[in-house]
C-alpha cells in the first residue's frame, strides 16, 4: 500500500459540496463530490449526540488539530474516507446548519458565528494521508486504525469485510433509524440501530436457519442487489412472536430466531398462553429468570428449570424433615412418604437430611406455593423420578 501526505487541504475544502442524508443519517460527499465520506465499509455516523459533534467544532474554534485523517484513493480516482468520517461529518453538518453549538452562552449555528470565527473554522488545516492499495490491504488497514477511538463492533467489521450491494441494501433497511418499523422491532430486538445491532440480529436469525455463520451468509450474498430473503425471514419471526404473544417489556433481546425455528409450526391457544405468561411475569417471588418465561411456555411447560424457580430455603427444609421424621418414627415407616408406600426394605428406612431433597407437594407449575405447608422431603431417588407430576 502506498501513502502520500497532504497538508494543503482545509476544513473548508473538504466541506465544499458537503452532502448529508438526513434519512439514512450519514455524510455522503465532500471535496465538491470528489470525496465519498461514508463508503459501505464505514460504520454509521454516531457523533450526532450533542456532545461528540459539538466537541469537534469546539476544537476547531480553539485552534486544536483534529488529528490524522486517512483517505483511500480508488482505481477510478475517487477518494474515500478511511478514518475521520465522524469528524468530517461533524464539521460538514455544522457548516451546513444541521446543529448548533453553545457560543457566548447561546445556541449558535454556523451562520450566526462572527465572521472571523467562521473563517477560523473554514481555514483550519487538516493532516491527511492518501492511501492506495488492493481492497484487502485497504480493509486490513481500516481495521487497524479503528482499534483506537470508538471500537468497531463485530457487525461493523463484517460490513466492512463484505461491502457491496447486499450490505448497502441491508443497511438501508436494518441500520436506518428513520425506518418506521424500528419502533415495532425494538420491542423484540435490543441494541442501537446505528451500531448495526438490528442488522446483526436479522443476519443471525437467517444464517442460523440456513446453518451457516453470519460471515458465511454475507459472503455468499455479497453481490446480491436484493435482500428479499433476509427481510422476509426477519419479518416472519417478528410477525410470529407479535401475533402469538401480547407485548411486554420482557421480550427485548430474546433468541426469537431460535425459538421461531423450534416452535413456529406448533399450534397454541393464544388466550391461554398469554394468561400464563402474565401470571408468571407477575410472580417475581418465585420466578428468578423471567426472560425464559416465553421459552418455557412454548415448550409446553416441560422445563421449569428454565425459570430458575426459587427453591425451599434451609429453614423450611429442616422443619419439613423434622415433621416427617417424627411422624414416621412414631408409625414405624420411612420418612420418605413414597418409600413408606412401597413393599421393599426402604419402606421403614429413616433417611438422613443429606439423603433427601425438598419437593413441592403440589407442583409449582400447577400453582403450588414454595411454603412449609407445600413442602415434603423425598429420598433423592424418588424426588428425581417424580419430576413435574
PDB file of N, CA and C in Angstrom, residues 61-163:
ATOM      1  N   UNK A  61     -12.580  25.800  16.945  1.00  0.00           N
ATOM      2  CA  UNK A  61     -12.624  27.191  17.405  1.00  0.00           C
ATOM      3  C   UNK A  61     -11.467  27.522  18.340  1.00  0.00           C
ATOM      4  N   UNK A  62     -10.942  26.509  19.004  1.00  0.00           N
ATOM      5  CA  UNK A  62      -9.802  26.736  19.901  1.00  0.00           C
ATOM      6  C   UNK A  62      -8.466  26.529  19.197  1.00  0.00           C
ATOM      7  N   UNK A  63      -8.527  26.206  17.906  1.00  0.00           N
ATOM      8  CA  UNK A  63      -7.299  26.018  17.153  1.00  0.00           C
ATOM      9  C   UNK A  63      -6.619  24.687  17.396  1.00  0.00           C
ATOM     10  N   UNK A  64      -7.356  23.734  17.949  1.00  0.00           N
ATOM     11  CA  UNK A  64      -6.773  22.421  18.205  1.00  0.00           C
ATOM     12  C   UNK A  64      -6.811  21.579  16.919  1.00  0.00           C
ATOM     13  N   UNK A  65      -5.781  20.799  16.669  1.00  0.00           N
ATOM     14  CA  UNK A  65      -5.792  19.917  15.487  1.00  0.00           C
ATOM     15  C   UNK A  65      -6.789  18.787  15.680  1.00  0.00           C
ATOM     16  N   UNK A  66      -7.380  18.320  14.585  1.00  0.00           N
ATOM     17  CA  UNK A  66      -8.354  17.227  14.651  1.00  0.00           C
ATOM     18  C   UNK A  66      -7.710  15.852  14.553  1.00  0.00           C
ATOM     19  N   UNK A  67      -6.392  15.807  14.407  1.00  0.00           N
ATOM     20  CA  UNK A  67      -5.714  14.520  14.310  1.00  0.00           C
ATOM     21  C   UNK A  67      -5.619  14.035  12.878  1.00  0.00           C
ATOM     22  N   UNK A  68      -4.960  12.907  12.719  1.00  0.00           N
ATOM     23  CA  UNK A  68      -4.738  12.363  11.378  1.00  0.00           C
ATOM     24  C   UNK A  68      -6.047  11.888  10.750  1.00  0.00           C
ATOM     25  N   UNK A  69      -6.155  12.118   9.451  1.00  0.00           N
ATOM     26  CA  UNK A  69      -7.284  11.645   8.652  1.00  0.00           C
ATOM     27  C   UNK A  69      -6.713  10.840   7.490  1.00  0.00           C
ATOM     28  N   UNK A  70      -7.377   9.737   7.154  1.00  0.00           N
ATOM     29  CA  UNK A  70      -6.900   8.874   6.082  1.00  0.00           C
ATOM     30  C   UNK A  70      -7.959   8.765   4.989  1.00  0.00           C
ATOM     31  N   UNK A  71      -7.524   8.979   3.751  1.00  0.00           N
ATOM     32  CA  UNK A  71      -8.382   8.762   2.586  1.00  0.00           C
ATOM     33  C   UNK A  71      -7.835   7.593   1.782  1.00  0.00           C
ATOM     34  N   UNK A  72      -8.723   6.870   1.138  1.00  0.00           N
ATOM     35  CA  UNK A  72      -8.344   5.825   0.199  1.00  0.00           C
ATOM     36  C   UNK A  72      -8.620   6.329  -1.220  1.00  0.00           C
ATOM     37  N   UNK A  73      -7.654   6.178  -2.080  1.00  0.00           N
ATOM     38  CA  UNK A  73      -7.836   6.557  -3.475  1.00  0.00           C
ATOM     39  C   UNK A  73      -8.191   5.314  -4.276  1.00  0.00           C
ATOM     40  N   UNK A  74      -9.377   5.315  -4.873  1.00  0.00           N
ATOM     41  CA  UNK A  74      -9.842   4.155  -5.620  1.00  0.00           C
ATOM     42  C   UNK A  74      -9.244   4.157  -7.024  1.00  0.00           C
ATOM     43  N   UNK A  75      -9.319   3.029  -7.731  1.00  0.00           N
ATOM     44  CA  UNK A  75      -8.752   2.969  -9.087  1.00  0.00           C
ATOM     45  C   UNK A  75      -9.311   4.021 -10.049  1.00  0.00           C
ATOM     46  N   UNK A  76     -10.547   4.476  -9.814  1.00  0.00           N
ATOM     47  CA  UNK A  76     -11.113   5.490 -10.718  1.00  0.00           C
ATOM     48  C   UNK A  76     -10.792   6.918 -10.274  1.00  0.00           C
ATOM     49  N   UNK A  77      -9.958   7.058  -9.227  1.00  0.00           N
ATOM     50  CA  UNK A  77      -9.530   8.374  -8.784  1.00  0.00           C
ATOM     51  C   UNK A  77     -10.381   8.997  -7.693  1.00  0.00           C
ATOM     52  N   UNK A  78     -11.509   8.367  -7.354  1.00  0.00           N
ATOM     53  CA  UNK A  78     -12.372   8.883  -6.287  1.00  0.00           C
ATOM     54  C   UNK A  78     -11.697   8.653  -4.935  1.00  0.00           C
ATOM     55  N   UNK A  79     -11.868   9.590  -4.021  1.00  0.00           N
ATOM     56  CA  UNK A  79     -11.338   9.444  -2.665  1.00  0.00           C
ATOM     57  C   UNK A  79     -12.439   8.943  -1.740  1.00  0.00           C
ATOM     58  N   UNK A  80     -12.066   8.070  -0.806  1.00  0.00           N
ATOM     59  CA  UNK A  80     -12.987   7.563   0.207  1.00  0.00           C
ATOM     60  C   UNK A  80     -12.379   7.788   1.579  1.00  0.00           C
ATOM     61  N   UNK A  81     -13.213   8.109   2.572  1.00  0.00           N
ATOM     62  CA  UNK A  81     -12.705   8.295   3.926  1.00  0.00           C
ATOM     63  C   UNK A  81     -12.434   6.937   4.563  1.00  0.00           C
ATOM     64  N   UNK A  82     -11.165   6.713   4.893  1.00  0.00           N
ATOM     65  CA  UNK A  82     -10.785   5.514   5.632  1.00  0.00           C
ATOM     66  C   UNK A  82     -10.927   5.734   7.127  1.00  0.00           C
ATOM     67  N   UNK A  83     -10.431   6.869   7.594  1.00  0.00           N
ATOM     68  CA  UNK A  83     -10.532   7.210   9.013  1.00  0.00           C
ATOM     69  C   UNK A  83     -10.717   8.712   9.130  1.00  0.00           C
ATOM     70  N   UNK A  84     -11.715   9.113   9.920  1.00  0.00           N
ATOM     71  CA  UNK A  84     -12.027  10.527  10.074  1.00  0.00           C
ATOM     72  C   UNK A  84     -13.451  10.845   9.682  1.00  0.00           C
ATOM     73  N   UNK A  85     -14.234   9.797   9.365  1.00  0.00           N
ATOM     74  CA  UNK A  85     -15.603  10.012   8.915  1.00  0.00           C
ATOM     75  C   UNK A  85     -16.429  10.772   9.940  1.00  0.00           C
ATOM     76  N   UNK A  86     -16.292  10.418  11.220  1.00  0.00           N
ATOM     77  CA  UNK A  86     -17.086  11.066  12.256  1.00  0.00           C
ATOM     78  C   UNK A  86     -16.740  12.548  12.365  1.00  0.00           C
ATOM     79  N   UNK A  87     -15.449  12.869  12.304  1.00  0.00           N
ATOM     80  CA  UNK A  87     -15.023  14.265  12.416  1.00  0.00           C
ATOM     81  C   UNK A  87     -15.452  15.077  11.190  1.00  0.00           C
ATOM     82  N   UNK A  88     -15.264  14.505  10.005  1.00  0.00           N
ATOM     83  CA  UNK A  88     -15.626  15.214   8.773  1.00  0.00           C
ATOM     84  C   UNK A  88     -17.140  15.450   8.709  1.00  0.00           C
ATOM     85  N   UNK A  89     -17.916  14.415   9.042  1.00  0.00           N
ATOM     86  CA  UNK A  89     -19.371  14.578   9.020  1.00  0.00           C
ATOM     87  C   UNK A  89     -19.814  15.616  10.049  1.00  0.00           C
ATOM     88  N   UNK A  90     -19.140  15.653  11.193  1.00  0.00           N
ATOM     89  CA  UNK A  90     -19.499  16.621  12.229  1.00  0.00           C
ATOM     90  C   UNK A  90     -19.284  18.054  11.756  1.00  0.00           C
ATOM     91  N   UNK A  91     -18.067  18.351  11.215  1.00  0.00           N
ATOM     92  CA  UNK A  91     -17.885  19.742  10.800  1.00  0.00           C
ATOM     93  C   UNK A  91     -18.675  20.067   9.524  1.00  0.00           C
ATOM     94  N   UNK A  92     -18.914  19.062   8.666  1.00  0.00           N
ATOM     95  CA  UNK A  92     -19.751  19.286   7.488  1.00  0.00           C
ATOM     96  C   UNK A  92     -21.181  19.612   7.882  1.00  0.00           C
ATOM     97  N   UNK A  93     -21.698  18.883   8.862  1.00  0.00           N
ATOM     98  CA  UNK A  93     -23.061  19.143   9.328  1.00  0.00           C
ATOM     99  C   UNK A  93     -23.169  20.518   9.984  1.00  0.00           C
ATOM    100  N   UNK A  94     -22.142  20.902  10.755  1.00  0.00           N
ATOM    101  CA  UNK A  94     -22.213  22.211  11.416  1.00  0.00           C
ATOM    102  C   UNK A  94     -22.160  23.341  10.390  1.00  0.00           C
ATOM    103  N   UNK A  95     -21.255  23.230   9.448  1.00  0.00           N
ATOM    104  CA  UNK A  95     -21.108  24.289   8.434  1.00  0.00           C
ATOM    105  C   UNK A  95     -22.370  24.436   7.595  1.00  0.00           C
ATOM    106  N   UNK A  96     -23.075  23.336   7.385  1.00  0.00           N
ATOM    107  CA  UNK A  96     -24.306  23.393   6.572  1.00  0.00           C
ATOM    108  C   UNK A  96     -25.562  23.559   7.431  1.00  0.00           C
ATOM    109  N   UNK A  97     -25.383  23.956   8.679  1.00  0.00           N
ATOM    110  CA  UNK A  97     -26.513  24.346   9.521  1.00  0.00           C
ATOM    111  C   UNK A  97     -27.357  23.237  10.083  1.00  0.00           C
ATOM    112  N   UNK A  98     -26.774  22.067  10.315  1.00  0.00           N
ATOM    113  CA  UNK A  98     -27.557  20.937  10.815  1.00  0.00           C
ATOM    114  C   UNK A  98     -27.705  20.921  12.339  1.00  0.00           C
ATOM    115  N   UNK A  99     -26.822  21.592  13.072  1.00  0.00           N
ATOM    116  CA  UNK A  99     -26.934  21.623  14.527  1.00  0.00           C
ATOM    117  C   UNK A  99     -26.208  22.863  15.058  1.00  0.00           C
ATOM    118  N   UNK A 100     -26.587  23.334  16.266  1.00  0.00           N
ATOM    119  CA  UNK A 100     -25.927  24.497  16.863  1.00  0.00           C
ATOM    120  C   UNK A 100     -24.912  24.078  17.919  1.00  0.00           C
ATOM    121  N   UNK A 101     -24.086  25.016  18.340  1.00  0.00           N
ATOM    122  CA  UNK A 101     -23.214  24.844  19.498  1.00  0.00           C
ATOM    123  C   UNK A 101     -23.502  25.988  20.455  1.00  0.00           C
ATOM    124  N   UNK A 102     -23.036  25.864  21.689  1.00  0.00           N
ATOM    125  CA  UNK A 102     -23.163  26.962  22.633  1.00  0.00           C
ATOM    126  C   UNK A 102     -21.994  27.919  22.409  1.00  0.00           C
ATOM    127  N   UNK A 103     -22.315  29.154  22.057  1.00  0.00           N
ATOM    128  CA  UNK A 103     -21.300  30.184  21.843  1.00  0.00           C
ATOM    129  C   UNK A 103     -21.780  31.462  22.525  1.00  0.00           C
ATOM    130  N   UNK A 104     -20.942  31.985  23.437  1.00  0.00           N
ATOM    131  CA  UNK A 104     -21.335  33.148  24.251  1.00  0.00           C
ATOM    132  C   UNK A 104     -22.674  32.910  24.954  1.00  0.00           C
ATOM    133  N   UNK A 105     -22.779  31.698  25.497  1.00  0.00           N
ATOM    134  CA  UNK A 105     -23.943  31.303  26.312  1.00  0.00           C
ATOM    135  C   UNK A 105     -25.259  31.249  25.540  1.00  0.00           C
ATOM    136  N   UNK A 106     -25.193  31.064  24.241  1.00  0.00           N
ATOM    137  CA  UNK A 106     -26.427  30.872  23.486  1.00  0.00           C
ATOM    138  C   UNK A 106     -26.192  29.880  22.355  1.00  0.00           C
ATOM    139  N   UNK A 107     -27.266  29.222  21.952  1.00  0.00           N
ATOM    140  CA  UNK A 107     -27.151  28.275  20.855  1.00  0.00           C
ATOM    141  C   UNK A 107     -26.879  29.026  19.554  1.00  0.00           C
ATOM    142  N   UNK A 108     -25.821  28.615  18.864  1.00  0.00           N
ATOM    143  CA  UNK A 108     -25.404  29.350  17.675  1.00  0.00           C
ATOM    144  C   UNK A 108     -25.095  28.395  16.537  1.00  0.00           C
ATOM    145  N   UNK A 109     -25.780  28.622  15.407  1.00  0.00           N
ATOM    146  CA  UNK A 109     -25.466  27.875  14.202  1.00  0.00           C
ATOM    147  C   UNK A 109     -24.271  28.537  13.510  1.00  0.00           C
ATOM    148  N   UNK A 110     -23.721  27.851  12.521  1.00  0.00           N
ATOM    149  CA  UNK A 110     -22.534  28.366  11.836  1.00  0.00           C
ATOM    150  C   UNK A 110     -22.768  29.774  11.283  1.00  0.00           C
ATOM    151  N   UNK A 111     -23.913  29.982  10.659  1.00  0.00           N
ATOM    152  CA  UNK A 111     -24.196  31.286  10.065  1.00  0.00           C
ATOM    153  C   UNK A 111     -24.310  32.395  11.105  1.00  0.00           C
ATOM    154  N   UNK A 112     -24.532  32.014  12.368  1.00  0.00           N
ATOM    155  CA  UNK A 112     -24.659  33.001  13.430  1.00  0.00           C
ATOM    156  C   UNK A 112     -23.348  33.352  14.109  1.00  0.00           C
ATOM    157  N   UNK A 113     -22.274  32.634  13.766  1.00  0.00           N
ATOM    158  CA  UNK A 113     -20.960  32.948  14.339  1.00  0.00           C
ATOM    159  C   UNK A 113     -20.417  34.250  13.756  1.00  0.00           C
ATOM    160  N   UNK A 114     -19.592  34.964  14.512  1.00  0.00           N
ATOM    161  CA  UNK A 114     -18.883  36.113  13.925  1.00  0.00           C
ATOM    162  C   UNK A 114     -18.077  35.655  12.719  1.00  0.00           C
ATOM    163  N   UNK A 115     -17.904  36.536  11.751  1.00  0.00           N
ATOM    164  CA  UNK A 115     -17.238  36.156  10.502  1.00  0.00           C
ATOM    165  C   UNK A 115     -15.824  35.648  10.731  1.00  0.00           C
ATOM    166  N   UNK A 116     -15.114  36.204  11.735  1.00  0.00           N
ATOM    167  CA  UNK A 116     -13.750  35.742  11.974  1.00  0.00           C
ATOM    168  C   UNK A 116     -13.734  34.312  12.501  1.00  0.00           C
ATOM    169  N   UNK A 117     -14.782  33.934  13.258  1.00  0.00           N
ATOM    170  CA  UNK A 117     -14.860  32.565  13.778  1.00  0.00           C
ATOM    171  C   UNK A 117     -15.257  31.590  12.660  1.00  0.00           C
ATOM    172  N   UNK A 118     -16.110  32.050  11.768  1.00  0.00           N
ATOM    173  CA  UNK A 118     -16.426  31.223  10.607  1.00  0.00           C
ATOM    174  C   UNK A 118     -15.161  30.962   9.794  1.00  0.00           C
ATOM    175  N   UNK A 119     -14.384  32.024   9.588  1.00  0.00           N
ATOM    176  CA  UNK A 119     -13.142  31.912   8.818  1.00  0.00           C
ATOM    177  C   UNK A 119     -12.156  30.986   9.505  1.00  0.00           C
ATOM    178  N   UNK A 120     -12.095  31.072  10.847  1.00  0.00           N
ATOM    179  CA  UNK A 120     -11.189  30.210  11.612  1.00  0.00           C
ATOM    180  C   UNK A 120     -11.501  28.738  11.366  1.00  0.00           C
ATOM    181  N   UNK A 121     -12.783  28.399  11.376  1.00  0.00           N
ATOM    182  CA  UNK A 121     -13.183  27.009  11.143  1.00  0.00           C
ATOM    183  C   UNK A 121     -12.851  26.590   9.717  1.00  0.00           C
ATOM    184  N   UNK A 122     -13.249  27.401   8.749  1.00  0.00           N
ATOM    185  CA  UNK A 122     -13.078  27.031   7.353  1.00  0.00           C
ATOM    186  C   UNK A 122     -11.617  26.903   6.954  1.00  0.00           C
ATOM    187  N   UNK A 123     -10.744  27.713   7.552  1.00  0.00           N
ATOM    188  CA  UNK A 123      -9.324  27.694   7.172  1.00  0.00           C
ATOM    189  C   UNK A 123      -8.473  26.782   8.057  1.00  0.00           C
ATOM    190  N   UNK A 124      -9.122  26.033   8.959  1.00  0.00           N
ATOM    191  CA  UNK A 124      -8.363  25.102   9.805  1.00  0.00           C
ATOM    192  C   UNK A 124      -7.717  24.033   8.933  1.00  0.00           C
ATOM    193  N   UNK A 125      -6.391  23.889   9.045  1.00  0.00           N
ATOM    194  CA  UNK A 125      -5.707  22.905   8.191  1.00  0.00           C
ATOM    195  C   UNK A 125      -5.952  21.475   8.674  1.00  0.00           C
ATOM    196  N   UNK A 126      -5.948  20.547   7.749  1.00  0.00           N
ATOM    197  CA  UNK A 126      -6.115  19.136   8.068  1.00  0.00           C
ATOM    198  C   UNK A 126      -4.857  18.370   7.665  1.00  0.00           C
ATOM    199  N   UNK A 127      -4.559  17.340   8.402  1.00  0.00           N
ATOM    200  CA  UNK A 127      -3.432  16.467   8.080  1.00  0.00           C
ATOM    201  C   UNK A 127      -4.001  15.160   7.550  1.00  0.00           C
ATOM    202  N   UNK A 128      -3.779  14.930   6.254  1.00  0.00           N
ATOM    203  CA  UNK A 128      -4.454  13.813   5.576  1.00  0.00           C
ATOM    204  C   UNK A 128      -3.431  12.929   4.858  1.00  0.00           C
ATOM    205  N   UNK A 129      -3.566  11.635   5.062  1.00  0.00           N
ATOM    206  CA  UNK A 129      -2.782  10.664   4.297  1.00  0.00           C
ATOM    207  C   UNK A 129      -3.684  10.066   3.219  1.00  0.00           C
ATOM    208  N   UNK A 130      -3.218  10.093   1.979  1.00  0.00           N
ATOM    209  CA  UNK A 130      -3.921   9.453   0.871  1.00  0.00           C
ATOM    210  C   UNK A 130      -3.308   8.074   0.663  1.00  0.00           C
ATOM    211  N   UNK A 131      -4.124   7.031   0.758  1.00  0.00           N
ATOM    212  CA  UNK A 131      -3.627   5.656   0.645  1.00  0.00           C
ATOM    213  C   UNK A 131      -4.122   5.027  -0.658  1.00  0.00           C
ATOM    214  N   UNK A 132      -3.278   4.219  -1.253  1.00  0.00           N
ATOM    215  CA  UNK A 132      -3.651   3.462  -2.444  1.00  0.00           C
ATOM    216  C   UNK A 132      -3.210   2.018  -2.261  1.00  0.00           C
ATOM    217  N   UNK A 133      -4.073   1.079  -2.601  1.00  0.00           N
ATOM    218  CA  UNK A 133      -3.712  -0.330  -2.464  1.00  0.00           C
ATOM    219  C   UNK A 133      -4.840  -1.228  -2.899  1.00  0.00           C
ATOM    220  N   UNK A 134      -4.616  -2.533  -2.768  1.00  0.00           N
ATOM    221  CA  UNK A 134      -5.641  -3.511  -3.093  1.00  0.00           C
ATOM    222  C   UNK A 134      -6.746  -3.481  -2.031  1.00  0.00           C
ATOM    223  N   UNK A 135      -7.932  -3.999  -2.378  1.00  0.00           N
ATOM    224  CA  UNK A 135      -9.059  -3.980  -1.444  1.00  0.00           C
ATOM    225  C   UNK A 135      -8.703  -4.623  -0.113  1.00  0.00           C
ATOM    226  N   UNK A 136      -8.031  -5.769  -0.153  1.00  0.00           N
ATOM    227  CA  UNK A 136      -7.662  -6.456   1.081  1.00  0.00           C
ATOM    228  C   UNK A 136      -6.750  -5.620   1.953  1.00  0.00           C
ATOM    229  N   UNK A 137      -5.781  -4.941   1.346  1.00  0.00           N
ATOM    230  CA  UNK A 137      -4.867  -4.085   2.099  1.00  0.00           C
ATOM    231  C   UNK A 137      -5.620  -2.925   2.747  1.00  0.00           C
ATOM    232  N   UNK A 138      -6.494  -2.300   1.979  1.00  0.00           N
ATOM    233  CA  UNK A 138      -7.241  -1.154   2.481  1.00  0.00           C
ATOM    234  C   UNK A 138      -8.115  -1.558   3.673  1.00  0.00           C
ATOM    235  N   UNK A 139      -8.788  -2.696   3.567  1.00  0.00           N
ATOM    236  CA  UNK A 139      -9.678  -3.111   4.653  1.00  0.00           C
ATOM    237  C   UNK A 139      -8.901  -3.585   5.878  1.00  0.00           C
ATOM    238  N   UNK A 140      -7.731  -4.194   5.659  1.00  0.00           N
ATOM    239  CA  UNK A 140      -6.876  -4.538   6.794  1.00  0.00           C
ATOM    240  C   UNK A 140      -6.456  -3.270   7.527  1.00  0.00           C
ATOM    241  N   UNK A 141      -6.076  -2.277   6.778  1.00  0.00           N
ATOM    242  CA  UNK A 141      -5.648  -1.011   7.372  1.00  0.00           C
ATOM    243  C   UNK A 141      -6.818  -0.320   8.072  1.00  0.00           C
ATOM    244  N   UNK A 142      -7.985  -0.403   7.485  1.00  0.00           N
ATOM    245  CA  UNK A 142      -9.187   0.169   8.090  1.00  0.00           C
ATOM    246  C   UNK A 142      -9.417  -0.424   9.475  1.00  0.00           C
ATOM    247  N   UNK A 143      -9.263  -1.743   9.618  1.00  0.00           N
ATOM    248  CA  UNK A 143      -9.453  -2.375  10.924  1.00  0.00           C
ATOM    249  C   UNK A 143      -8.370  -1.951  11.904  1.00  0.00           C
ATOM    250  N   UNK A 144      -7.137  -1.852  11.435  1.00  0.00           N
ATOM    251  CA  UNK A 144      -6.028  -1.481  12.316  1.00  0.00           C
ATOM    252  C   UNK A 144      -6.232  -0.087  12.889  1.00  0.00           C
ATOM    253  N   UNK A 145      -6.577   0.885  12.053  1.00  0.00           N
ATOM    254  CA  UNK A 145      -6.708   2.259  12.536  1.00  0.00           C
ATOM    255  C   UNK A 145      -7.970   2.446  13.360  1.00  0.00           C
ATOM    256  N   UNK A 146      -8.871   1.479  13.349  1.00  0.00           N
ATOM    257  CA  UNK A 146     -10.077   1.592  14.162  1.00  0.00           C
ATOM    258  C   UNK A 146      -9.951   0.869  15.492  1.00  0.00           C
ATOM    259  N   UNK A 147      -8.752   0.417  15.838  1.00  0.00           N
ATOM    260  CA  UNK A 147      -8.531  -0.198  17.146  1.00  0.00           C
ATOM    261  C   UNK A 147      -8.687   0.840  18.247  1.00  0.00           C
ATOM    262  N   UNK A 148      -8.246   2.068  17.980  1.00  0.00           N
ATOM    263  CA  UNK A 148      -8.358   3.149  18.948  1.00  0.00           C
ATOM    264  C   UNK A 148      -9.665   3.889  18.714  1.00  0.00           C
ATOM    265  N   UNK A 149     -10.001   4.806  19.628  1.00  0.00           N
ATOM    266  CA  UNK A 149     -11.239   5.571  19.495  1.00  0.00           C
ATOM    267  C   UNK A 149     -12.429   4.713  19.884  1.00  0.00           C
ATOM    268  N   UNK A 150     -13.556   4.919  19.214  1.00  0.00           N
ATOM    269  CA  UNK A 150     -14.750   4.111  19.458  1.00  0.00           C
ATOM    270  C   UNK A 150     -14.593   2.824  18.665  1.00  0.00           C
ATOM    271  N   UNK A 151     -14.376   1.670  19.335  1.00  0.00           N
ATOM    272  CA  UNK A 151     -14.063   0.432  18.611  1.00  0.00           C
ATOM    273  C   UNK A 151     -15.183   0.014  17.671  1.00  0.00           C
ATOM    274  N   UNK A 152     -14.793  -0.624  16.585  1.00  0.00           N
ATOM    275  CA  UNK A 152     -15.783  -1.213  15.694  1.00  0.00           C
ATOM    276  C   UNK A 152     -16.462  -2.382  16.388  1.00  0.00           C
ATOM    277  N   UNK A 153     -17.772  -2.488  16.219  1.00  0.00           N
ATOM    278  CA  UNK A 153     -18.489  -3.645  16.726  1.00  0.00           C
ATOM    279  C   UNK A 153     -18.336  -4.779  15.711  1.00  0.00           C
ATOM    280  N   UNK A 154     -18.561  -6.033  16.148  1.00  0.00           N
ATOM    281  CA  UNK A 154     -18.362  -7.170  15.236  1.00  0.00           C
ATOM    282  C   UNK A 154     -19.110  -7.027  13.909  1.00  0.00           C
ATOM    283  N   UNK A 155     -20.373  -6.566  13.949  1.00  0.00           N
ATOM    284  CA  UNK A 155     -21.125  -6.451  12.707  1.00  0.00           C
ATOM    285  C   UNK A 155     -20.573  -5.337  11.824  1.00  0.00           C
ATOM    286  N   UNK A 156     -20.038  -4.276  12.425  1.00  0.00           N
ATOM    287  CA  UNK A 156     -19.422  -3.211  11.646  1.00  0.00           C
ATOM    288  C   UNK A 156     -18.195  -3.739  10.904  1.00  0.00           C
ATOM    289  N   UNK A 157     -17.460  -4.643  11.552  1.00  0.00           N
ATOM    290  CA  UNK A 157     -16.301  -5.253  10.897  1.00  0.00           C
ATOM    291  C   UNK A 157     -16.740  -6.159   9.743  1.00  0.00           C
ATOM    292  N   UNK A 158     -17.816  -6.906   9.975  1.00  0.00           N
ATOM    293  CA  UNK A 158     -18.311  -7.784   8.912  1.00  0.00           C
ATOM    294  C   UNK A 158     -18.848  -6.975   7.740  1.00  0.00           C
ATOM    295  N   UNK A 159     -19.485  -5.856   8.020  1.00  0.00           N
ATOM    296  CA  UNK A 159     -19.962  -4.989   6.938  1.00  0.00           C
ATOM    297  C   UNK A 159     -18.798  -4.485   6.094  1.00  0.00           C
ATOM    298  N   UNK A 160     -17.694  -4.142   6.780  1.00  0.00           N
ATOM    299  CA  UNK A 160     -16.518  -3.660   6.060  1.00  0.00           C
ATOM    300  C   UNK A 160     -15.922  -4.767   5.192  1.00  0.00           C
ATOM    301  N   UNK A 161     -15.830  -5.978   5.763  1.00  0.00           N
ATOM    302  CA  UNK A 161     -15.218  -7.091   5.035  1.00  0.00           C
ATOM    303  C   UNK A 161     -16.056  -7.538   3.839  1.00  0.00           C
ATOM    304  N   UNK A 162     -17.380  -7.355   3.936  1.00  0.00           N
ATOM    305  CA  UNK A 162     -18.278  -7.838   2.883  1.00  0.00           C
ATOM    306  C   UNK A 162     -19.003  -6.699   2.171  1.00  0.00           C
ATOM    307  N   UNK A 163     -18.369  -5.530   2.105  1.00  0.00           N
ATOM    308  CA  UNK A 163     -19.020  -4.370   1.497  1.00  0.00           C
ATOM    309  C   UNK A 163     -19.409  -4.666   0.051  1.00  0.00           C
TER     310      UNK A 163
END
